[in-house]
Amino acid sequence: MTTMGAGMDGQVGRRRGALLAATTLAAALAVTGCGADDSGARDTAGSAAEAPAANGGEAGKDAAAGAPEAAGAGAPDLRVDQRAIIYTGTMRVQVDDVDVAAREATAVATRAGGFVGGDQRRSADADAVAELQLRVPAAAFTGVVEDLAKLGRQQSREIDTQDVTEETVDLDARITSQRARVDSARRLLARATSITDLVSLENELGRREADLASLEAKKRRLADLTALSTITVSLAGPAAKATEEKAETGFLVGLKGGWKAFVASLTVLLTVLGALLPWLVALGVPVAVLLVVLRRRRKSPALVAPVSAPPPVPAARSAP
């Protein structure tokens, strides 16, 4: 029994010694690992710090190159297709047949997605003139103008553009603000408790709604003008007069104009006299005859000599 106890105590001692040795080895390895980790972390941090320093020049160059792009990011969009532009065109084309050319011009506008806004025609002979007002989409404006010029011999062309982008943006902002004011007035009206406040808020709401309707009407008008361009084309026959002459000035021009005005006034005066002449004859002759008769009646008593009375006889004087 004693021998067995001694053997067991020896085994326990060996196990404790082995456990102590293992613990010591693990502690030593832990200390060594921590040192290695710290040195690795320092090396990594140093490398990370050196990398930006090494790439600082390139990063600065990239930032400097990207600065203009970043600055231009907030600049307004100057592309034509992003702006509100009103196109207006006026042209005159001489054609052989005005009616046929007018039908072709109408067909050109219809194919482009537009319509005829006005049609005025004068005469039906060789000097006929037709004036058409065409409304076409802005995208097809140039193509329609070129097609109309091919109807005959183009005599004149005038194209005008008006950029209303700023006005459109301003209207949008004003409409948004006015809608907010209308909503505010409606909320105040819903909370009104007295007749005086109710009447005052109703009047204010009416004024704000009227202003809003006016702004929205302007916006619709601008949208219509920008969406549909206007082309006024005059189709003239072969014998039609050319475009109106330039205004002239000077003494001879004034004299010519005065003579024309005098002749026109004289013509009007003679026309009036011609219109009054039958009435003067119909009424003037009887009146003249009546005046003559009355004048003769007044003169007839004066032609009869008056009977003179005998001279008075002087009375005889009595003797003294």
PDB file of C-alpha atoms in Angstrom:
ATOM      1  CA  MET A   1       0.000   0.000   0.000  1.00  0.00           C
ATOM      2  CA  THR A   2       2.864   2.271   0.901  1.00  0.00           C
ATOM      3  CA  THR A   3       4.582   1.503  -2.363  1.00  0.00           C
ATOM      4  CA  MET A   4       1.427   2.238  -4.391  1.00  0.00           C
ATOM      5  CA  GLY A   5       0.881   5.624  -2.600  1.00  0.00           C
ATOM      6  CA  ALA A   6       4.427   6.630  -3.252  1.00  0.00           C
ATOM      7  CA  GLY A   7       3.995   5.805  -6.967  1.00  0.00           C
ATOM      8  CA  MET A   8       0.846   7.864  -7.207  1.00  0.00           C
ATOM      9  CA  ASP A   9       2.511  10.862  -5.548  1.00  0.00           C
ATOM     10  CA  GLY A  10       5.356  10.660  -8.059  1.00  0.00           C
ATOM     11  CA  GLN A  11       2.951  10.671 -11.011  1.00  0.00           C
ATOM     12  CA  VAL A  12       1.068  13.695  -9.609  1.00  0.00           C
ATOM     13  CA  GLY A  13       4.341  15.551  -9.180  1.00  0.00           C
ATOM     14  CA  ARG A  14       5.396  14.821 -12.741  1.00  0.00           C
ATOM     15  CA  ARG A  15       2.036  16.062 -14.041  1.00  0.00           C
ATOM     16  CA  ARG A  16       2.306  19.280 -12.062  1.00  0.00           C
ATOM     17  CA  GLY A  17       5.816  19.860 -13.380  1.00  0.00           C
ATOM     18  CA  ALA A  18       4.691  19.282 -16.942  1.00  0.00           C
ATOM     19  CA  LEU A  19       1.728  21.646 -16.465  1.00  0.00           C
ATOM     20  CA  LEU A  20       3.983  24.336 -15.008  1.00  0.00           C
ATOM     21  CA  ALA A  21       6.410  24.008 -17.906  1.00  0.00           C
ATOM     22  CA  ALA A  22       3.623  24.278 -20.435  1.00  0.00           C
ATOM     23  CA  THR A  23       2.238  27.388 -18.733  1.00  0.00           C
ATOM     24  CA  THR A  24       5.649  29.033 -18.722  1.00  0.00           C
ATOM     25  CA  LEU A  25       6.148  28.259 -22.418  1.00  0.00           C
ATOM     26  CA  ALA A  26       2.738  29.665 -23.334  1.00  0.00           C
ATOM     27  CA  ALA A  27       3.463  32.879 -21.417  1.00  0.00           C
ATOM     28  CA  ALA A  28       6.760  33.294 -23.205  1.00  0.00           C
ATOM     29  CA  LEU A  29       5.153  32.730 -26.598  1.00  0.00           C
ATOM     30  CA  ALA A  30       2.419  35.273 -25.782  1.00  0.00           C
ATOM     31  CA  VAL A  31       4.971  37.929 -24.876  1.00  0.00           C
ATOM     32  CA  THR A  32       6.899  37.243 -28.063  1.00  0.00           C
ATOM     33  CA  GLY A  33       3.720  37.413 -30.194  1.00  0.00           C
ATOM     34  CA  CYS A  34       2.634  40.707 -28.715  1.00  0.00           C
ATOM     35  CA  GLY A  35       5.960  42.248 -29.525  1.00  0.00           C
ATOM     36  CA  ALA A  36       5.752  40.972 -33.064  1.00  0.00           C
ATOM     37  CA  ASP A  37       2.212  42.296 -33.427  1.00  0.00           C
ATOM     38  CA  ASP A  38       3.224  45.739 -32.155  1.00  0.00           C
ATOM     39  CA  SER A  39       6.132  45.957 -34.528  1.00  0.00           C
ATOM     40  CA  GLY A  40       3.901  44.785 -37.417  1.00  0.00           C
ATOM     41  CA  ALA A  41       1.256  47.345 -36.537  1.00  0.00           C
ATOM     42  CA  ARG A  42       3.896  50.063 -36.445  1.00  0.00           C
ATOM     43  CA  ASP A  43       5.212  48.923 -39.804  1.00  0.00           C
ATOM     44  CA  THR A  44       1.697  48.907 -41.272  1.00  0.00           C
ATOM     45  CA  ALA A  45       0.923  52.360 -39.884  1.00  0.00           C
ATOM     46  CA  GLY A  46       4.196  53.680 -41.223  1.00  0.00           C
ATOM     47  CA  SER A  47       3.473  52.246 -44.653  1.00  0.00           C
ATOM     48  CA  ALA A  48      -0.014  53.744 -44.609  1.00  0.00           C
ATOM     49  CA  ALA A  49       1.387  57.104 -43.597  1.00  0.00           C
ATOM     50  CA  GLU A  50       4.053  56.968 -46.256  1.00  0.00           C
ATOM     51  CA  ALA A  51       1.572  56.020 -49.018  1.00  0.00           C
ATOM     52  CA  PRO A  52      -0.449  59.289 -48.881  1.00  0.00           C
ATOM     53  CA  ALA A  53       2.783  61.227 -48.644  1.00  0.00           C
ATOM     54  CA  ALA A  54       4.101  59.466 -51.710  1.00  0.00           C
ATOM     55  CA  ASN A  55       0.836  59.934 -53.603  1.00  0.00           C
ATOM     56  CA  GLY A  56       0.203  63.464 -52.343  1.00  0.00           C
ATOM     57  CA  GLY A  57       1.368  65.057 -55.581  1.00  0.00           C
ATOM     58  CA  GLU A  58      -0.861  62.877 -57.738  1.00  0.00           C
ATOM     59  CA  ALA A  59      -3.835  63.364 -55.407  1.00  0.00           C
ATOM     60  CA  GLY A  60      -3.295  67.121 -55.487  1.00  0.00           C
ATOM     61  CA  LYS A  61      -3.131  67.047 -59.246  1.00  0.00           C
ATOM     62  CA  ASP A  62      -6.350  65.020 -59.468  1.00  0.00           C
ATOM     63  CA  ALA A  63      -8.098  67.402 -57.071  1.00  0.00           C
ATOM     64  CA  ALA A  64      -6.904  70.408 -59.045  1.00  0.00           C
ATOM     65  CA  ALA A  65      -8.061  68.805 -62.273  1.00  0.00           C
ATOM     66  CA  GLY A  66     -11.449  67.932 -60.776  1.00  0.00           C
ATOM     67  CA  ALA A  67     -11.979  71.374 -59.253  1.00  0.00           C
ATOM     68  CA  PRO A  68     -13.124  73.044 -62.510  1.00  0.00           C
ATOM     69  CA  GLU A  69     -15.525  70.173 -63.143  1.00  0.00           C
ATOM     70  CA  ALA A  70     -16.926  70.487 -59.638  1.00  0.00           C
ATOM     71  CA  ALA A  71     -17.210  74.237 -60.062  1.00  0.00           C
ATOM     72  CA  GLY A  72     -19.006  73.819 -63.392  1.00  0.00           C
ATOM     73  CA  ALA A  73     -21.414  71.274 -61.970  1.00  0.00           C
ATOM     74  CA  GLY A  74     -23.660  74.073 -60.664  1.00  0.00           C
ATOM     75  CA  ALA A  75     -23.488  76.177 -63.861  1.00  0.00           C
ATOM     76  CA  PRO A  76     -26.731  76.660 -65.857  1.00  0.00           C
ATOM     77  CA  ASP A  77     -27.514  74.316 -68.707  1.00  0.00           C
ATOM     78  CA  LEU A  78     -26.857  76.268 -71.913  1.00  0.00           C
ATOM     79  CA  ARG A  79     -27.988  73.585 -74.337  1.00  0.00           C
ATOM     80  CA  VAL A  80     -30.586  74.782 -76.826  1.00  0.00           C
ATOM     81  CA  ASP A  81     -32.856  71.802 -76.282  1.00  0.00           C
ATOM     82  CA  GLN A  82     -33.054  72.647 -72.569  1.00  0.00           C
ATOM     83  CA  ARG A  83     -34.102  76.286 -73.078  1.00  0.00           C
ATOM     84  CA  ALA A  84     -37.502  77.851 -73.791  1.00  0.00           C
ATOM     85  CA  ILE A  85     -37.249  79.608 -77.173  1.00  0.00           C
ATOM     86  CA  ILE A  86     -40.043  81.168 -79.236  1.00  0.00           C
ATOM     87  CA  TYR A  87     -39.492  80.887 -82.999  1.00  0.00           C
ATOM     88  CA  THR A  88     -41.310  83.262 -85.362  1.00  0.00           C
ATOM     89  CA  GLY A  89     -40.953  83.308 -89.136  1.00  0.00           C
ATOM     90  CA  THR A  90     -42.236  85.543 -91.938  1.00  0.00           C
ATOM     91  CA  MET A  91     -41.691  84.775 -95.612  1.00  0.00           C
ATOM     92  CA  ARG A  92     -43.037  85.631 -99.057  1.00  0.00           C
ATOM     93  CA  VAL A  93     -43.047  83.183-101.963  1.00  0.00           C
ATOM     94  CA  GLN A  94     -44.123  83.862-105.542  1.00  0.00           C
ATOM     95  CA  VAL A  95     -46.009  80.919-107.046  1.00  0.00           C
ATOM     96  CA  ASP A  96     -47.773  80.146-110.309  1.00  0.00           C
ATOM     97  CA  ASP A  97     -51.088  79.098-108.720  1.00  0.00           C
ATOM     98  CA  VAL A  98     -51.943  80.582-105.342  1.00  0.00           C
ATOM     99  CA  ASP A  99     -54.714  78.125-104.483  1.00  0.00           C
ATOM    100  CA  VAL A 100     -52.595  75.067-105.264  1.00  0.00           C
ATOM    101  CA  ALA A 101     -49.649  76.476-103.310  1.00  0.00           C
ATOM    102  CA  ALA A 102     -51.913  77.255-100.349  1.00  0.00           C
ATOM    103  CA  ARG A 103     -53.116  73.651-100.264  1.00  0.00           C
ATOM    104  CA  GLU A 104     -49.541  72.384-100.400  1.00  0.00           C
ATOM    105  CA  ALA A 105     -48.497  74.739 -97.578  1.00  0.00           C
ATOM    106  CA  THR A 106     -51.387  73.476 -95.462  1.00  0.00           C
ATOM    107  CA  ALA A 107     -50.331  69.888 -96.153  1.00  0.00           C
ATOM    108  CA  VAL A 108     -46.733  70.682 -95.137  1.00  0.00           C
ATOM    109  CA  ALA A 109     -47.879  72.107 -91.802  1.00  0.00           C
ATOM    110  CA  THR A 110     -50.230  69.174 -91.177  1.00  0.00           C
ATOM    111  CA  ARG A 111     -47.536  66.571 -91.892  1.00  0.00           C
ATOM    112  CA  ALA A 112     -45.253  68.316 -89.395  1.00  0.00           C
ATOM    113  CA  GLY A 113     -47.912  68.000 -86.704  1.00  0.00           C
ATOM    114  CA  GLY A 114     -49.183  71.579 -86.901  1.00  0.00           C
ATOM    115  CA  PHE A 115     -52.268  73.362 -88.165  1.00  0.00           C
ATOM    116  CA  VAL A 116     -53.438  76.500 -89.981  1.00  0.00           C
ATOM    117  CA  GLY A 117     -54.105  79.364 -87.583  1.00  0.00           C
ATOM    118  CA  GLY A 118     -55.252  81.901 -90.196  1.00  0.00           C
ATOM    119  CA  ASP A 119     -56.035  82.110 -93.907  1.00  0.00           C
ATOM    120  CA  GLN A 120     -56.580  85.384 -95.803  1.00  0.00           C
ATOM    121  CA  ARG A 121     -56.832  85.571 -99.589  1.00  0.00           C
ATOM    122  CA  ARG A 122     -57.275  88.475-101.996  1.00  0.00           C
ATOM    123  CA  SER A 123     -58.441  88.187-105.606  1.00  0.00           C
ATOM    124  CA  ALA A 124     -58.438  85.029-107.683  1.00  0.00           C
ATOM    125  CA  ASP A 125     -56.552  86.160-110.792  1.00  0.00           C
ATOM    126  CA  ALA A 126     -52.846  86.244-111.572  1.00  0.00           C
ATOM    127  CA  ASP A 127     -52.349  88.989-108.969  1.00  0.00           C
ATOM    128  CA  ALA A 128     -53.906  86.904-106.183  1.00  0.00           C
ATOM    129  CA  VAL A 129     -52.278  86.863-102.758  1.00  0.00           C
ATOM    130  CA  ALA A 130     -52.855  84.341 -99.952  1.00  0.00           C
ATOM    131  CA  GLU A 131     -51.546  84.910 -96.441  1.00  0.00           C
ATOM    132  CA  LEU A 132     -51.394  81.821 -94.218  1.00  0.00           C
ATOM    133  CA  GLN A 133     -50.507  81.680 -90.550  1.00  0.00           C
ATOM    134  CA  LEU A 134     -49.113  78.246 -89.729  1.00  0.00           C
ATOM    135  CA  ARG A 135     -48.507  76.829 -86.237  1.00  0.00           C
ATOM    136  CA  VAL A 136     -45.959  74.008 -86.238  1.00  0.00           C
ATOM    137  CA  PRO A 137     -43.933  72.251 -83.496  1.00  0.00           C
ATOM    138  CA  ALA A 138     -40.689  74.025 -82.629  1.00  0.00           C
ATOM    139  CA  ALA A 139     -38.644  70.946 -83.528  1.00  0.00           C
ATOM    140  CA  ALA A 140     -40.030  70.998 -87.099  1.00  0.00           C
ATOM    141  CA  PHE A 141     -39.747  74.772 -87.586  1.00  0.00           C
ATOM    142  CA  THR A 142     -36.638  74.784 -89.789  1.00  0.00           C
ATOM    143  CA  GLY A 143     -37.832  71.902 -91.955  1.00  0.00           C
ATOM    144  CA  VAL A 144     -41.223  73.502 -92.580  1.00  0.00           C
ATOM    145  CA  VAL A 145     -39.609  76.814 -93.558  1.00  0.00           C
ATOM    146  CA  GLU A 146     -37.411  75.044 -96.098  1.00  0.00           C
ATOM    147  CA  ASP A 147     -40.379  73.116 -97.530  1.00  0.00           C
ATOM    148  CA  LEU A 148     -42.395  76.324 -97.912  1.00  0.00           C
ATOM    149  CA  ALA A 149     -39.519  78.018 -99.719  1.00  0.00           C
ATOM    150  CA  LYS A 150     -39.621  75.226-102.314  1.00  0.00           C
ATOM    151  CA  LEU A 151     -43.230  76.021-103.293  1.00  0.00           C
ATOM    152  CA  GLY A 152     -42.047  78.742-105.693  1.00  0.00           C
ATOM    153  CA  ARG A 153     -39.563  81.588-105.879  1.00  0.00           C
ATOM    154  CA  GLN A 154     -38.764  82.907-102.428  1.00  0.00           C
ATOM    155  CA  GLN A 155     -38.786  86.706-102.292  1.00  0.00           C
ATOM    156  CA  SER A 156     -38.126  87.350 -98.620  1.00  0.00           C
ATOM    157  CA  ARG A 157     -37.566  85.527 -95.340  1.00  0.00           C
ATOM    158  CA  GLU A 158     -37.278  86.779 -91.783  1.00  0.00           C
ATOM    159  CA  ILE A 159     -36.707  84.524 -88.766  1.00  0.00           C
ATOM    160  CA  ASP A 160     -36.897  85.819 -85.179  1.00  0.00           C
ATOM    161  CA  THR A 161     -36.145  84.012 -81.913  1.00  0.00           C
ATOM    162  CA  GLN A 162     -36.920  85.003 -78.334  1.00  0.00           C
ATOM    163  CA  ASP A 163     -35.387  83.233 -75.353  1.00  0.00           C
ATOM    164  CA  VAL A 164     -37.920  83.122 -72.491  1.00  0.00           C
ATOM    165  CA  THR A 165     -36.128  80.636 -70.260  1.00  0.00           C
ATOM    166  CA  GLU A 166     -35.622  83.079 -67.404  1.00  0.00           C
ATOM    167  CA  GLU A 167     -39.210  84.270 -67.645  1.00  0.00           C
ATOM    168  CA  THR A 168     -40.442  80.675 -67.520  1.00  0.00           C
ATOM    169  CA  VAL A 169     -38.323  79.873 -64.453  1.00  0.00           C
ATOM    170  CA  ASP A 170     -39.509  83.065 -62.758  1.00  0.00           C
ATOM    171  CA  LEU A 171     -43.145  82.171 -63.470  1.00  0.00           C
ATOM    172  CA  ASP A 172     -42.663  78.695 -62.024  1.00  0.00           C
ATOM    173  CA  ALA A 173     -41.244  80.157 -58.815  1.00  0.00           C
ATOM    174  CA  ARG A 174     -44.017  82.738 -58.536  1.00  0.00           C
ATOM    175  CA  ILE A 175     -46.702  80.121 -59.157  1.00  0.00           C
ATOM    176  CA  THR A 176     -45.265  77.883 -56.434  1.00  0.00           C
ATOM    177  CA  SER A 177     -45.149  80.780 -53.978  1.00  0.00           C
ATOM    178  CA  GLN A 178     -48.669  81.921 -54.877  1.00  0.00           C
ATOM    179  CA  ARG A 179     -50.068  78.423 -54.410  1.00  0.00           C
ATOM    180  CA  ALA A 180     -48.556  78.363 -50.933  1.00  0.00           C
ATOM    181  CA  ARG A 181     -50.212  81.704 -50.168  1.00  0.00           C
ATOM    182  CA  VAL A 182     -53.564  80.386 -51.393  1.00  0.00           C
ATOM    183  CA  ASP A 183     -53.250  77.286 -49.208  1.00  0.00           C
ATOM    184  CA  SER A 184     -52.364  79.463 -46.213  1.00  0.00           C
ATOM    185  CA  ALA A 185     -55.413  81.669 -46.787  1.00  0.00           C
ATOM    186  CA  ARG A 186     -57.638  78.595 -47.028  1.00  0.00           C
ATOM    187  CA  ARG A 187     -56.333  77.255 -43.722  1.00  0.00           C
ATOM    188  CA  LEU A 188     -56.941  80.612 -42.041  1.00  0.00           C
ATOM    189  CA  LEU A 189     -60.430  80.736 -43.538  1.00  0.00           C
ATOM    190  CA  ALA A 190     -61.205  77.286 -42.125  1.00  0.00           C
ATOM    191  CA  ARG A 191     -60.291  78.537 -38.638  1.00  0.00           C
ATOM    192  CA  ALA A 192     -62.230  81.824 -38.854  1.00  0.00           C
ATOM    193  CA  THR A 193     -64.596  82.342 -35.895  1.00  0.00           C
ATOM    194  CA  SER A 194     -66.230  85.720 -36.611  1.00  0.00           C
ATOM    195  CA  ILE A 195     -68.146  87.164 -39.533  1.00  0.00           C
ATOM    196  CA  THR A 196     -65.617  89.998 -39.915  1.00  0.00           C
ATOM    197  CA  ASP A 197     -62.683  87.610 -40.146  1.00  0.00           C
ATOM    198  CA  LEU A 198     -64.635  85.356 -42.499  1.00  0.00           C
ATOM    199  CA  VAL A 199     -65.441  88.176 -44.939  1.00  0.00           C
ATOM    200  CA  SER A 200     -61.893  89.570 -44.819  1.00  0.00           C
ATOM    201  CA  LEU A 201     -60.304  86.166 -45.397  1.00  0.00           C
ATOM    202  CA  GLU A 202     -62.695  85.364 -48.254  1.00  0.00           C
ATOM    203  CA  ASN A 203     -61.741  88.602 -50.014  1.00  0.00           C
ATOM    204  CA  GLU A 204     -58.049  87.923 -49.484  1.00  0.00           C
ATOM    205  CA  LEU A 205     -58.434  84.353 -50.728  1.00  0.00           C
ATOM    206  CA  GLY A 206     -60.255  85.610 -53.839  1.00  0.00           C
ATOM    207  CA  ARG A 207     -57.444  88.059 -54.631  1.00  0.00           C
ATOM    208  CA  ARG A 208     -54.787  85.405 -54.179  1.00  0.00           C
ATOM    209  CA  GLU A 209     -56.648  82.905 -56.354  1.00  0.00           C
ATOM    210  CA  ALA A 210     -57.077  85.556 -59.071  1.00  0.00           C
ATOM    211  CA  ASP A 211     -53.339  86.291 -59.012  1.00  0.00           C
ATOM    212  CA  LEU A 212     -52.609  82.577 -59.213  1.00  0.00           C
ATOM    213  CA  ALA A 213     -54.952  82.152 -62.178  1.00  0.00           C
ATOM    214  CA  SER A 214     -53.257  85.067 -63.962  1.00  0.00           C
ATOM    215  CA  LEU A 215     -49.799  83.567 -63.449  1.00  0.00           C
ATOM    216  CA  GLU A 216     -50.960  80.164 -64.646  1.00  0.00           C
ATOM    217  CA  ALA A 217     -52.498  81.759 -67.761  1.00  0.00           C
ATOM    218  CA  LYS A 218     -49.170  83.440 -68.557  1.00  0.00           C
ATOM    219  CA  LYS A 219     -47.393  80.136 -68.081  1.00  0.00           C
ATOM    220  CA  ARG A 220     -49.795  78.383 -70.471  1.00  0.00           C
ATOM    221  CA  ARG A 221     -49.327  81.158 -73.022  1.00  0.00           C
ATOM    222  CA  LEU A 222     -45.545  80.847 -72.890  1.00  0.00           C
ATOM    223  CA  ALA A 223     -45.796  77.066 -73.089  1.00  0.00           C
ATOM    224  CA  ASP A 224     -47.989  77.371 -76.195  1.00  0.00           C
ATOM    225  CA  LEU A 225     -45.610  79.817 -77.887  1.00  0.00           C
ATOM    226  CA  THR A 226     -42.560  77.699 -77.154  1.00  0.00           C
ATOM    227  CA  ALA A 227     -44.196  74.404 -78.110  1.00  0.00           C
ATOM    228  CA  LEU A 228     -45.731  75.685 -81.367  1.00  0.00           C
ATOM    229  CA  SER A 229     -43.843  78.146 -83.568  1.00  0.00           C
ATOM    230  CA  THR A 230     -45.611  80.632 -85.851  1.00  0.00           C
ATOM    231  CA  ILE A 231     -44.853  80.957 -89.553  1.00  0.00           C
ATOM    232  CA  THR A 232     -46.613  83.644 -91.608  1.00  0.00           C
ATOM    233  CA  VAL A 233     -46.221  82.861 -95.304  1.00  0.00           C
ATOM    234  CA  SER A 234     -47.508  85.079 -98.138  1.00  0.00           C
ATOM    235  CA  LEU A 235     -48.130  83.290-101.437  1.00  0.00           C
ATOM    236  CA  ALA A 236     -48.218  85.790-104.312  1.00  0.00           C
ATOM    237  CA  GLY A 237     -49.331  85.175-107.888  1.00  0.00           C
ATOM    238  CA  PRO A 238     -47.168  85.939-110.932  1.00  0.00           C
ATOM    239  CA  ALA A 239     -48.712  89.395-111.444  1.00  0.00           C
ATOM    240  CA  ALA A 240     -48.851  90.390-107.783  1.00  0.00           C
ATOM    241  CA  LYS A 241     -46.935  93.451-106.739  1.00  0.00           C
ATOM    242  CA  ALA A 242     -43.592  92.955-105.106  1.00  0.00           C
ATOM    243  CA  THR A 243     -43.034  93.518-101.434  1.00  0.00           C
ATOM    244  CA  GLU A 244     -43.933  96.915-100.121  1.00  0.00           C
ATOM    245  CA  GLU A 245     -41.490  99.643-101.070  1.00  0.00           C
ATOM    246  CA  LYS A 246     -39.224 101.259 -98.532  1.00  0.00           C
ATOM    247  CA  ALA A 247     -40.446 104.445 -96.966  1.00  0.00           C
ATOM    248  CA  GLU A 248     -39.118 107.547 -98.732  1.00  0.00           C
ATOM    249  CA  THR A 249     -38.650 111.080 -97.405  1.00  0.00           C
ATOM    250  CA  GLY A 250     -38.015 114.487 -98.936  1.00  0.00           C
ATOM    251  CA  PHE A 251     -39.763 117.509-100.447  1.00  0.00           C
ATOM    252  CA  LEU A 252     -40.912 115.759-103.599  1.00  0.00           C
ATOM    253  CA  VAL A 253     -42.267 112.855-101.614  1.00  0.00           C
ATOM    254  CA  GLY A 254     -44.187 115.276 -99.387  1.00  0.00           C
ATOM    255  CA  LEU A 255     -45.483 117.207-102.417  1.00  0.00           C
ATOM    256  CA  LYS A 256     -46.597 113.989-104.045  1.00  0.00           C
ATOM    257  CA  GLY A 257     -48.349 112.901-100.882  1.00  0.00           C
ATOM    258  CA  GLY A 258     -50.045 116.292-100.511  1.00  0.00           C
ATOM    259  CA  TRP A 259     -51.258 116.236-104.109  1.00  0.00           C
ATOM    260  CA  LYS A 260     -52.683 112.761-103.594  1.00  0.00           C
ATOM    261  CA  ALA A 261     -54.456 113.938-100.444  1.00  0.00           C
ATOM    262  CA  PHE A 262     -55.843 116.996-102.303  1.00  0.00           C
ATOM    263  CA  VAL A 263     -57.120 114.872-105.171  1.00  0.00           C
ATOM    264  CA  ALA A 264     -58.649 112.416-102.741  1.00  0.00           C
ATOM    265  CA  SER A 265     -60.367 115.239-100.815  1.00  0.00           C
ATOM    266  CA  LEU A 266     -61.637 116.803-104.035  1.00  0.00           C
ATOM    267  CA  THR A 267     -62.948 113.439-105.152  1.00  0.00           C
ATOM    268  CA  VAL A 268     -64.805 113.022-101.881  1.00  0.00           C
ATOM    269  CA  LEU A 269     -66.258 116.543-102.165  1.00  0.00           C
ATOM    270  CA  LEU A 270     -67.467 115.968-105.719  1.00  0.00           C
ATOM    271  CA  THR A 271     -68.957 112.658-104.668  1.00  0.00           C
ATOM    272  CA  VAL A 272     -70.914 114.362-101.904  1.00  0.00           C
ATOM    273  CA  LEU A 273     -72.103 117.100-104.272  1.00  0.00           C
ATOM    274  CA  GLY A 274     -73.174 114.498-106.800  1.00  0.00           C
ATOM    275  CA  ALA A 275     -75.145 112.699-104.144  1.00  0.00           C
ATOM    276  CA  LEU A 276     -76.843 115.954-103.007  1.00  0.00           C
ATOM    277  CA  LEU A 277     -77.580 117.323-106.485  1.00  0.00           C
ATOM    278  CA  PRO A 278     -80.829 115.369-107.070  1.00  0.00           C
ATOM    279  CA  TRP A 279     -82.141 116.554-103.731  1.00  0.00           C
ATOM    280  CA  LEU A 280     -81.183 120.140-104.522  1.00  0.00           C
ATOM    281  CA  VAL A 281     -83.009 119.978-107.867  1.00  0.00           C
ATOM    282  CA  ALA A 282     -86.087 118.317-106.414  1.00  0.00           C
ATOM    283  CA  LEU A 283     -86.413 120.761-103.531  1.00  0.00           C
ATOM    284  CA  GLY A 284     -84.712 123.854-104.909  1.00  0.00           C
ATOM    285  CA  VAL A 285     -86.930 124.426-108.012  1.00  0.00           C
ATOM    286  CA  PRO A 286     -90.277 124.551-106.108  1.00  0.00           C
ATOM    287  CA  VAL A 287     -88.760 126.795-103.465  1.00  0.00           C
ATOM    288  CA  ALA A 288     -87.373 129.158-106.120  1.00  0.00           C
ATOM    289  CA  VAL A 289     -90.790 129.361-107.860  1.00  0.00           C
ATOM    290  CA  LEU A 290     -92.521 130.064-104.564  1.00  0.00           C
ATOM    291  CA  LEU A 291     -90.065 132.854-103.761  1.00  0.00           C
ATOM    292  CA  VAL A 292     -90.634 134.466-107.167  1.00  0.00           C
ATOM    293  CA  VAL A 293     -94.408 134.413-106.719  1.00  0.00           C
ATOM    294  CA  LEU A 294     -94.225 135.932-103.288  1.00  0.00           C
ATOM    295  CA  ARG A 295     -91.916 138.663-104.527  1.00  0.00           C
ATOM    296  CA  ARG A 296     -94.287 139.584-107.372  1.00  0.00           C
ATOM    297  CA  ARG A 297     -97.214 139.803-104.986  1.00  0.00           C
ATOM    298  CA  ARG A 298     -95.325 142.220-102.835  1.00  0.00           C
ATOM    299  CA  LYS A 299     -94.486 144.495-105.812  1.00  0.00           C
ATOM    300  CA  SER A 300     -98.003 144.572-107.454  1.00  0.00           C
ATOM    301  CA  PRO A 301     -99.681 147.147-105.031  1.00  0.00           C
ATOM    302  CA  ALA A 302     -96.909 149.599-105.646  1.00  0.00           C
ATOM    303  CA  LEU A 303     -97.697 149.698-109.400  1.00  0.00           C
ATOM    304  CA  VAL A 304    -101.256 151.324-108.854  1.00  0.00           C
ATOM    305  CA  ALA A 305    -100.943 155.117-108.464  1.00  0.00           C
ATOM    306  CA  PRO A 306    -102.768 156.448-105.410  1.00  0.00           C
ATOM    307  CA  VAL A 307    -105.755 158.821-105.996  1.00  0.00           C
ATOM    308  CA  SER A 308    -104.749 162.332-104.921  1.00  0.00           C
ATOM    309  CA  ALA A 309    -107.241 164.303-102.848  1.00  0.00           C
ATOM    310  CA  PRO A 310    -108.434 167.794-104.160  1.00  0.00           C
ATOM    311  CA  PRO A 311    -106.606 170.738-102.708  1.00  0.00           C
ATOM    312  CA  PRO A 312    -108.460 172.420 -99.870  1.00  0.00           C
ATOM    313  CA  VAL A 313    -110.482 175.573-100.666  1.00  0.00           C
ATOM    314  CA  PRO A 314    -109.416 178.545 -98.561  1.00  0.00           C
ATOM    315  CA  ALA A 315    -112.221 179.936 -96.435  1.00  0.00           C
ATOM    316  CA  ALA A 316    -113.600 183.398 -97.391  1.00  0.00           C
ATOM    317  CA  ARG A 317    -112.581 186.169 -95.130  1.00  0.00           C
ATOM    318  CA  SER A 318    -115.347 188.248 -93.554  1.00  0.00           C
ATOM    319  CA  ALA A 319    -115.408 192.015 -94.263  1.00  0.00           C
ATOM    320  CA  PRO A 320    -114.312 194.289 -91.498  1.00  0.00           C
TER     321      PRO A 320
END
